[in-house]
Short mmCIF file of C-alpha atoms in Angstrom, two decimals:
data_model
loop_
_atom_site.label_atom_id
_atom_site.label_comp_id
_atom_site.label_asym_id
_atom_site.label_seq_id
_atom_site.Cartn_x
_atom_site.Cartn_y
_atom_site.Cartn_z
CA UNK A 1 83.53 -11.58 -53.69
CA UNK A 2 80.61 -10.24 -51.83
CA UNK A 3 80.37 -7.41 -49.38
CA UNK A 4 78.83 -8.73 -45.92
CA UNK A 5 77.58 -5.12 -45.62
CA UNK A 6 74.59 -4.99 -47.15
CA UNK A 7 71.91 -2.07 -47.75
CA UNK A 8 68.46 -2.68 -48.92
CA UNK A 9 67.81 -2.58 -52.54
CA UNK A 10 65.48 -0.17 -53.96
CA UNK A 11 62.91 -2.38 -55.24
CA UNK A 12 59.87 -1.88 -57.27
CA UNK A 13 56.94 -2.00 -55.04
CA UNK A 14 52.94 -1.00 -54.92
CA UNK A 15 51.14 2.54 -55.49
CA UNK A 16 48.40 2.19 -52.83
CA UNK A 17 44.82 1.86 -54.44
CA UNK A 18 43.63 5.56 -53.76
CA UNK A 19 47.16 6.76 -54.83
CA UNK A 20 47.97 8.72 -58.20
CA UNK A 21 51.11 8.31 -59.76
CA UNK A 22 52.11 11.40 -60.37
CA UNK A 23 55.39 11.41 -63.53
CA UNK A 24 57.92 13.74 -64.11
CA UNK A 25 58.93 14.60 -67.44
CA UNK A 26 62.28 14.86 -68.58
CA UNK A 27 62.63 19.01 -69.11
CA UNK A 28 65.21 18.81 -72.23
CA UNK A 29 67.08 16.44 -74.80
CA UNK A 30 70.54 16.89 -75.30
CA UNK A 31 72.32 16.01 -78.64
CA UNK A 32 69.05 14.52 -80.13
CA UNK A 33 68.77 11.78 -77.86
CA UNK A 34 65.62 10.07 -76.77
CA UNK A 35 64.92 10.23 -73.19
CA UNK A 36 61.48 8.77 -73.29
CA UNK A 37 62.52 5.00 -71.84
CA UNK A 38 65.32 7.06 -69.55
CA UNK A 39 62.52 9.27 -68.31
CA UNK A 40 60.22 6.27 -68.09
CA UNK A 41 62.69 4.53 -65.50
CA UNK A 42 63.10 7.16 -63.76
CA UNK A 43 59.89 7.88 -62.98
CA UNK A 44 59.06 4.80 -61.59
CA UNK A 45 61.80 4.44 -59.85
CA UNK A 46 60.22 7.58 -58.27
CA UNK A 47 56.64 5.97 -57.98
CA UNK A 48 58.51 3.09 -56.83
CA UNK A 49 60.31 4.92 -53.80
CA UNK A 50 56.52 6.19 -52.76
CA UNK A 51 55.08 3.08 -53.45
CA UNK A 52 57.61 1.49 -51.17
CA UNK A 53 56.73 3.36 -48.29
CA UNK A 54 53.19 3.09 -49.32
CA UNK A 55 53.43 -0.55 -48.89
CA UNK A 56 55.99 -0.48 -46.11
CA UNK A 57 52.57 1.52 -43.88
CA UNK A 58 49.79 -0.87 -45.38
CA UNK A 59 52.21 -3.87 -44.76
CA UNK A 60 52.24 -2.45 -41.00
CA UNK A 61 48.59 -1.81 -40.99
CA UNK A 62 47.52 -5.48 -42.01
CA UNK A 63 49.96 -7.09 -39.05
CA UNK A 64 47.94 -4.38 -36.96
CA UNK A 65 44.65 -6.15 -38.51
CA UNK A 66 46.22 -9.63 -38.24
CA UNK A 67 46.56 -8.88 -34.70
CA UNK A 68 43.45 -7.54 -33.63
CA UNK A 69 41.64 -10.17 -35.38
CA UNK A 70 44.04 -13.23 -33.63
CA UNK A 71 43.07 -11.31 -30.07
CA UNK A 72 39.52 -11.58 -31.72
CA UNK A 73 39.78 -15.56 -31.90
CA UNK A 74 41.11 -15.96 -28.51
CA UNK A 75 37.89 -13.86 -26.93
CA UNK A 76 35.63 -15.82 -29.23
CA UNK A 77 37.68 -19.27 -27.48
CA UNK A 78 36.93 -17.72 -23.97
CA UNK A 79 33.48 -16.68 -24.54
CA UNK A 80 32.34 -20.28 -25.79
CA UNK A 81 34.32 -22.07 -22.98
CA UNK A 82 31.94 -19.32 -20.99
CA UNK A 83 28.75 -20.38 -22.45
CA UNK A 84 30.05 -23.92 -22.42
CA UNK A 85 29.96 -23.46 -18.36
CA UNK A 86 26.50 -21.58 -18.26
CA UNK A 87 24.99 -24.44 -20.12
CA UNK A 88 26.25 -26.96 -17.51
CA UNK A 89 25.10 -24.81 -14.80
CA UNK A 90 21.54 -24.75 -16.56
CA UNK A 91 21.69 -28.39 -16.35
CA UNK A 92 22.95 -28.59 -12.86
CA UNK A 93 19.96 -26.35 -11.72
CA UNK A 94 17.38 -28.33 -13.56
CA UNK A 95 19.03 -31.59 -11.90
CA UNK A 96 18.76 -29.81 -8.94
CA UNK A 97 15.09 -28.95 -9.48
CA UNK A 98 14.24 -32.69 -9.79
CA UNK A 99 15.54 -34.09 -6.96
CA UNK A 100 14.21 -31.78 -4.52
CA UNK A 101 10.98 -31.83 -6.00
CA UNK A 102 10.97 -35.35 -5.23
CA UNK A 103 9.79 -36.22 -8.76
CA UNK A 104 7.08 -34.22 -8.38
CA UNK A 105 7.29 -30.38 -9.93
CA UNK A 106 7.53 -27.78 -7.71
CA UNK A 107 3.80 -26.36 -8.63
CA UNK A 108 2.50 -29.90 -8.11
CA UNK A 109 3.84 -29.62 -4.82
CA UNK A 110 2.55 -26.71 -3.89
CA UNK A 111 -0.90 -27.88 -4.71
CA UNK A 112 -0.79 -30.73 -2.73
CA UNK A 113 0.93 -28.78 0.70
CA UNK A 114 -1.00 -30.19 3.83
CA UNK A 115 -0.40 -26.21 5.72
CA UNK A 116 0.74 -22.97 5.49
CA UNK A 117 4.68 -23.92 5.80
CA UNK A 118 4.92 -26.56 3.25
CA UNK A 119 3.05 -23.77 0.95
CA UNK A 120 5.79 -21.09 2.22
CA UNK A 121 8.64 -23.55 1.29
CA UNK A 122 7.56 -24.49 -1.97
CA UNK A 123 6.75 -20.54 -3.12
CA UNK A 124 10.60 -20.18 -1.79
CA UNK A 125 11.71 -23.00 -3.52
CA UNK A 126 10.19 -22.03 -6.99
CA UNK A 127 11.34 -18.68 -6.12
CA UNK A 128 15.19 -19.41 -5.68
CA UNK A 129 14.98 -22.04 -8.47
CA UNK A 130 13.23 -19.30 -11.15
CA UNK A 131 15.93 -16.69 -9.85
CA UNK A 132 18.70 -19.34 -10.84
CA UNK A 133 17.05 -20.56 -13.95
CA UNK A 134 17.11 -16.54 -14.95
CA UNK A 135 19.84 -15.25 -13.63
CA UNK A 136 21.90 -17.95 -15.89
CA UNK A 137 19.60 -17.74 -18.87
CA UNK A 138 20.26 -14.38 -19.19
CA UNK A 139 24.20 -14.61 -18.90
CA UNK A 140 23.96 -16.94 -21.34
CA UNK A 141 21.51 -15.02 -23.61
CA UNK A 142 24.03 -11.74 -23.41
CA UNK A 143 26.92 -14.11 -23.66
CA UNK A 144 25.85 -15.36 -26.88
CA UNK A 145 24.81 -12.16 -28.09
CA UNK A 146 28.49 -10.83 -27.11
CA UNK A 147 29.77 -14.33 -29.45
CA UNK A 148 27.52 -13.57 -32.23
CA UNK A 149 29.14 -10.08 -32.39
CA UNK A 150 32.28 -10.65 -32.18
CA UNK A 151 32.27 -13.49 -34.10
CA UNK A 152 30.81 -11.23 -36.89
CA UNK A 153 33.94 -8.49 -35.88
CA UNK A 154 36.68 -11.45 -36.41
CA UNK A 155 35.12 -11.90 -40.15
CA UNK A 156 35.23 -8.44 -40.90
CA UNK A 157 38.68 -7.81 -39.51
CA UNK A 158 39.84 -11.13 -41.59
CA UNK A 159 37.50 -10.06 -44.81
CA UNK A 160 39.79 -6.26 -45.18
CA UNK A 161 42.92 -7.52 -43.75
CA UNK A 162 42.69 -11.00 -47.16
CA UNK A 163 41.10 -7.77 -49.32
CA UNK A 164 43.65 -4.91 -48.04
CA UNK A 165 46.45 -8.03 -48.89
CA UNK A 166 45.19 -8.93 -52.60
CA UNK A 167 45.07 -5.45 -53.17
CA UNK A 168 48.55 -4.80 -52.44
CA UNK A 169 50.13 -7.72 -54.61
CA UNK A 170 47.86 -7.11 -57.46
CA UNK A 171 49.69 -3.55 -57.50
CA UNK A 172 52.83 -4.40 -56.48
CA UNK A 173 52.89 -7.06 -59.83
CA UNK A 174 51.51 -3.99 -62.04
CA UNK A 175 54.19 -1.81 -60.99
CA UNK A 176 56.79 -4.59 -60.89
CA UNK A 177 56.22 -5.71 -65.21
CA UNK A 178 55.56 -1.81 -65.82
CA UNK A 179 59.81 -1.01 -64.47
CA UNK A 180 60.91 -4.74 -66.08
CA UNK A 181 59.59 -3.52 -69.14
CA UNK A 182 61.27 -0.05 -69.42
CA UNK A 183 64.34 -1.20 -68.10
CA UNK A 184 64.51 -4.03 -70.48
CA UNK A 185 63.90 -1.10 -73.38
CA UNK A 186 66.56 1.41 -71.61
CA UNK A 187 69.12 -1.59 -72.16
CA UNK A 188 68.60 -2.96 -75.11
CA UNK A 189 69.06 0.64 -76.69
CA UNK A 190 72.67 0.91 -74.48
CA UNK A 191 73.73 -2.12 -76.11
CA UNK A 192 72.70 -0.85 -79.70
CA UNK A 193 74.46 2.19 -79.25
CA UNK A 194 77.88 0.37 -77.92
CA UNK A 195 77.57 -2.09 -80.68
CA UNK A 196 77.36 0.98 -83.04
CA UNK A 197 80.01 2.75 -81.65
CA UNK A 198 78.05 5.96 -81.47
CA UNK A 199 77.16 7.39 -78.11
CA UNK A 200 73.67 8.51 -77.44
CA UNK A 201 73.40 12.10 -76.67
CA UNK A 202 72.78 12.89 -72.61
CA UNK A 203 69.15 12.81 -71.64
CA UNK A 204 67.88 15.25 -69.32
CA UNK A 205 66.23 14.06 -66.48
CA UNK A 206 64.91 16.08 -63.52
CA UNK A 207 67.34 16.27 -60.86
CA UNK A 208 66.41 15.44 -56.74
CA UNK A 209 67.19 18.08 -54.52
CA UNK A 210 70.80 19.28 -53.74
CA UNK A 211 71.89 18.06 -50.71
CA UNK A 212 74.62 21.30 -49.78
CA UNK A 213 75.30 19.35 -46.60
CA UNK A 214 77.62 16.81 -48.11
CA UNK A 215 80.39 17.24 -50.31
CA UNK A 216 80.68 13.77 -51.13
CA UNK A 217 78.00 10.52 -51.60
CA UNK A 218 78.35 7.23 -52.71
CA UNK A 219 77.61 6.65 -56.52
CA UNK A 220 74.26 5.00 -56.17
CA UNK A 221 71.82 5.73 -53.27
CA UNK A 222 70.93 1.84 -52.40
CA UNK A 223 73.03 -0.67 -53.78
CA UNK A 224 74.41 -4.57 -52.63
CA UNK A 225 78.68 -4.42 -52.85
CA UNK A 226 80.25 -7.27 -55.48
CA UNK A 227 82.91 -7.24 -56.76
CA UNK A 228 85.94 -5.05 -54.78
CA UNK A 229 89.31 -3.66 -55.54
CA UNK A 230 91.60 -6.36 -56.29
CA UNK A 231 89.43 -9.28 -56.58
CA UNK A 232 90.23 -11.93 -59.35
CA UNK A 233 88.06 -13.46 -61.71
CA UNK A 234 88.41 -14.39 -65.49
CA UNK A 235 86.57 -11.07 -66.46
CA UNK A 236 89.45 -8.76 -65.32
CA UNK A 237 93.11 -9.08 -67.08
CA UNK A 238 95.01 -8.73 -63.80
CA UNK A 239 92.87 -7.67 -60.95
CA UNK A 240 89.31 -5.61 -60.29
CA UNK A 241 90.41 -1.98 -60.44
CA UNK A 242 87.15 -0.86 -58.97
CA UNK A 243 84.14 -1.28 -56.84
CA UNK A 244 81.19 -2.45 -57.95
CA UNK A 245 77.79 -1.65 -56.61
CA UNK A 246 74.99 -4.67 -57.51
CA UNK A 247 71.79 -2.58 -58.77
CA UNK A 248 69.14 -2.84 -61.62
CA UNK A 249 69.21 -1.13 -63.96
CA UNK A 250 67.71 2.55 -64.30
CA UNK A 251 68.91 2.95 -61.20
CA UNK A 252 70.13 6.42 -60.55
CA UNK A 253 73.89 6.96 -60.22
CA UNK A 254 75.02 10.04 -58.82
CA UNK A 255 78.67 12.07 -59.15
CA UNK A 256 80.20 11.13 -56.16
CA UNK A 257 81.60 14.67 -55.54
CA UNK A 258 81.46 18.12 -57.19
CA UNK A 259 83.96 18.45 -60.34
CA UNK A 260 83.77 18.56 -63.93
CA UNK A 261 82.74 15.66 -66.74
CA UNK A 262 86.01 15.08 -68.71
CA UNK A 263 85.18 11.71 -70.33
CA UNK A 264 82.01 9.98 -71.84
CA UNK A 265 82.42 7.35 -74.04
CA UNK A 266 80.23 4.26 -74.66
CA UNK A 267 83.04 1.70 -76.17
CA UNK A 268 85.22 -1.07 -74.83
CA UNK A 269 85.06 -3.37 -71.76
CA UNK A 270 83.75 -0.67 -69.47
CA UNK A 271 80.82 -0.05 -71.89
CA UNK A 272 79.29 3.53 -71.31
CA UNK A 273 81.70 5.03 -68.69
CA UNK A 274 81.44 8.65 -67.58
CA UNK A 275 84.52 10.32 -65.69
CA UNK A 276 84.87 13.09 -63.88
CA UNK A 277 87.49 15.58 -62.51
CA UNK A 278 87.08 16.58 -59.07
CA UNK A 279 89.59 19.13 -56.89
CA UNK A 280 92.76 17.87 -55.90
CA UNK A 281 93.81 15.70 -58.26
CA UNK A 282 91.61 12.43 -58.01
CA UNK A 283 88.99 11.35 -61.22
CA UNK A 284 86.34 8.91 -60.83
CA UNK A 285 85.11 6.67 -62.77
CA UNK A 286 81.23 5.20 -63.69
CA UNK A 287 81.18 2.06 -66.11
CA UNK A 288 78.74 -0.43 -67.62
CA UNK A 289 76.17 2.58 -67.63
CA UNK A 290 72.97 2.26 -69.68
CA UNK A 291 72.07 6.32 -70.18
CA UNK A 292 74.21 9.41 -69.49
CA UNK A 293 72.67 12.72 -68.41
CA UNK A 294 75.71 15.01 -68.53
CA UNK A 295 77.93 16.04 -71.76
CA UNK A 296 81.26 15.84 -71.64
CA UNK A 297 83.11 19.38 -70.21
CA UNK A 298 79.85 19.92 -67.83
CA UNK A 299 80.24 21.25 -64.04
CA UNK A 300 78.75 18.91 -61.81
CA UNK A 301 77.50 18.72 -58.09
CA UNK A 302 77.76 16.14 -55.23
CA UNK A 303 74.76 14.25 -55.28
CA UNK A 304 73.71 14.97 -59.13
CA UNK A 305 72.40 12.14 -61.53
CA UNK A 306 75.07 11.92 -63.76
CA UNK A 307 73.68 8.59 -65.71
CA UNK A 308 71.71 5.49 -65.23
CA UNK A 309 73.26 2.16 -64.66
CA UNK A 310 73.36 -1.05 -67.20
CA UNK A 311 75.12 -3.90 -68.08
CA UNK A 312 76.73 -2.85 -71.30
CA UNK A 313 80.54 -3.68 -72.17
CA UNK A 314 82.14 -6.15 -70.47
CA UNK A 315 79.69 -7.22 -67.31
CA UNK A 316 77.61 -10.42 -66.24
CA UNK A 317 74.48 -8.68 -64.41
CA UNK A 318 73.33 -5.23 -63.47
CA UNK A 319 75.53 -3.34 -61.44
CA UNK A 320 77.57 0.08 -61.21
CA UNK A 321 81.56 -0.27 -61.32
CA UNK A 322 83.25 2.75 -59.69
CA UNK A 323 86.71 3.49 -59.56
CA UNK A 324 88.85 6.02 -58.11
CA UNK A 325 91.69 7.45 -60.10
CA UNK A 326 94.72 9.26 -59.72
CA UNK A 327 94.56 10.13 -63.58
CA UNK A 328 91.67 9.65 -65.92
CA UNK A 329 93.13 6.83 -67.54
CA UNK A 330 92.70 2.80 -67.01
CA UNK A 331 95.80 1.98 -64.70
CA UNK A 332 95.80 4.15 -62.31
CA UNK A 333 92.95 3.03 -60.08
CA UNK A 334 93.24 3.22 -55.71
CA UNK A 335 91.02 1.64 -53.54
CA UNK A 336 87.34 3.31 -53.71
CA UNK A 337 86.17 2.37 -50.35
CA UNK A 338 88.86 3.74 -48.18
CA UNK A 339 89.15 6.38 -50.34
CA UNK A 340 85.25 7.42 -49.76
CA UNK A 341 86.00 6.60 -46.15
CA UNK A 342 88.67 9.62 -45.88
CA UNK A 343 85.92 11.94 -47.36
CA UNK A 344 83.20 10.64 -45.02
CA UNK A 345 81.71 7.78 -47.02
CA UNK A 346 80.90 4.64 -45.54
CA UNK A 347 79.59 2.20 -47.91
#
């Protein structure tokens, strides 16, 4: 069953070429865990969220070239048609030249003028036809000189805007197998530890800003909805007793409100599953996880990365399934998405 509301996903994109990717390390281990592939994913997750926007401004700047060097073409299209017509004209004037000179040139017949008029017309005549003559050589002289130029301003403007573009995808690949990698690693060690039945200890990432402003978020910052409360499907015994968010995985998921860690376990059909305790009775859940960053009995913020999403337990693909509980236990799941809706939480 999928959402029609849709949010863009975060994907991996480019670091611009004069851009340094600048890493932050995880700060601590808990339990002896090893946050190096955690860290890794995180981080360019980070360098992907730059390198998004990065790309999002070049992407903008080469339609910008695209369209100055289209306007480019059409001038270059009017400016031959131009010529074009000054090269007619030349022809016209010579035509011209020919027939009044009787088939004889206009400095033959000055030569050969029986008085003073005929002499006066002809020096008139050569005059008005060597005016012509260079008046529309030299249009067509500057006109070709205006062609050459910008015919030489089209091929640069083409040149950066097919550079500016191969530069972009070369990066965007690099950056693209660099998080496929990692997040292929991150997995494959969630799925040894489930299969082991031992939990990996929390890594400790560093955490984004607090936002104070909001008491509550939705679990994952950019997501696609699947799966919703009470769907069917051959995975669940009765119905889906969640939500599930469609992201890769590394992605960040965040405690959806302030309360306190009272489950993580890494076992069963939900895989790694964090839950947490928030005011007022309600518990919420975070399954098929591939990292945890918080220990069990930890205080916890609105907003905070509590873990990084998987596909471990039972699942099919990436994604994040949240549920909202009335007690910490399977079975006693409400609908998520009205119930973030009451606490100011479209998703």
């Amino acid at each position: 069953m999928r959402s029609p509301r849709r949010h863009p996903l975060l994907v991996p994109a480019l670091l611009c070429a004069a851009a340094v990717v600048v890493a932050r390390p995880a700060v601590a281990e808990g339990d002896g865990a090893e946050p190096g592939v955690s860290a890794q994913v995180a981080r360019l997750y980070e360098d992907a969220a730059v390198a998004t926007r990065q790309y999002e401004a070049g992407r903008l700047d080469a339609e910008a070239q695209r369209g100055r060097a289209e306007r480019a073409e059409k001038l270059l299209t009017r400016e031959r048609q131009e010529i074009a017509v000054l090269h007619e004209d030349l022809g016209r004037i010579a035509r011209a030249q020919y027939r009044q000179g009787g088939d004889l040139p206009y400095t033959a017949q000055i030569l050969l003028a029986k008085d003073p008029d005929d002499l006066m017309r002809g020096q008139r005549a050569i005059w008005r036809a060597d005016l012509a003559v260079g008046n529309s050589v030299g249009k067509s002289r500057r006109a070709e000189e205006r062609l050459a130029a910008d015919e030489g301003k089209a091929r640069s403007a083409w040149q950066a805007l097919e550079k500016r573009t191969g530069e972009l995808a070369r990066m965007k690949g690099t950056i693209q197998a660099k998080l496929e990698e990692a997040r292929s690693t991150l997995q494959s060690q969630a799925d040894a530890s489930v299969a082991a039945g031992a939990c990996r200890g929390a890594v400790r990432l560093d955490q984004p800003a607090p936002d104070s402003t909001r008491a509550w978020v939705t679990p994952v910052e950019t997501y696609e909805l699947s799966a919703g409360f009470g769907s069917g499907g051959d995975r669940w015994a009765n119905r889906h007793t969640g939500q599930d968010f469609a992201v890769p995985i590394g992605t960040p998921v965040r405690a959806a409100g302030a309360g306190r860690v009272v489950k993580v376990t890494c076992g069963g059909a939900f895989g790694i599953e964090i839950v947490i305790e928030h005011p007022g009775g309600y518990y919420t859940q975070y399954a098929h996880l591939a990292a945890v960053t918080v220990d069990q009995g930890q205080q916890v913020a609105a907003g905070q990365w509590i873990a990084q999403s998987g596909t471990t337990g039972n699942s099919t693909g990436p994604h994040l399934h949240f549920e909202v509980r009335v007690t910490p236990e399977m079975g006693s799941a409400v609908d998520p998405v009205p119930w973030l809706a009451e606490h100011g939480v479209v998703v």
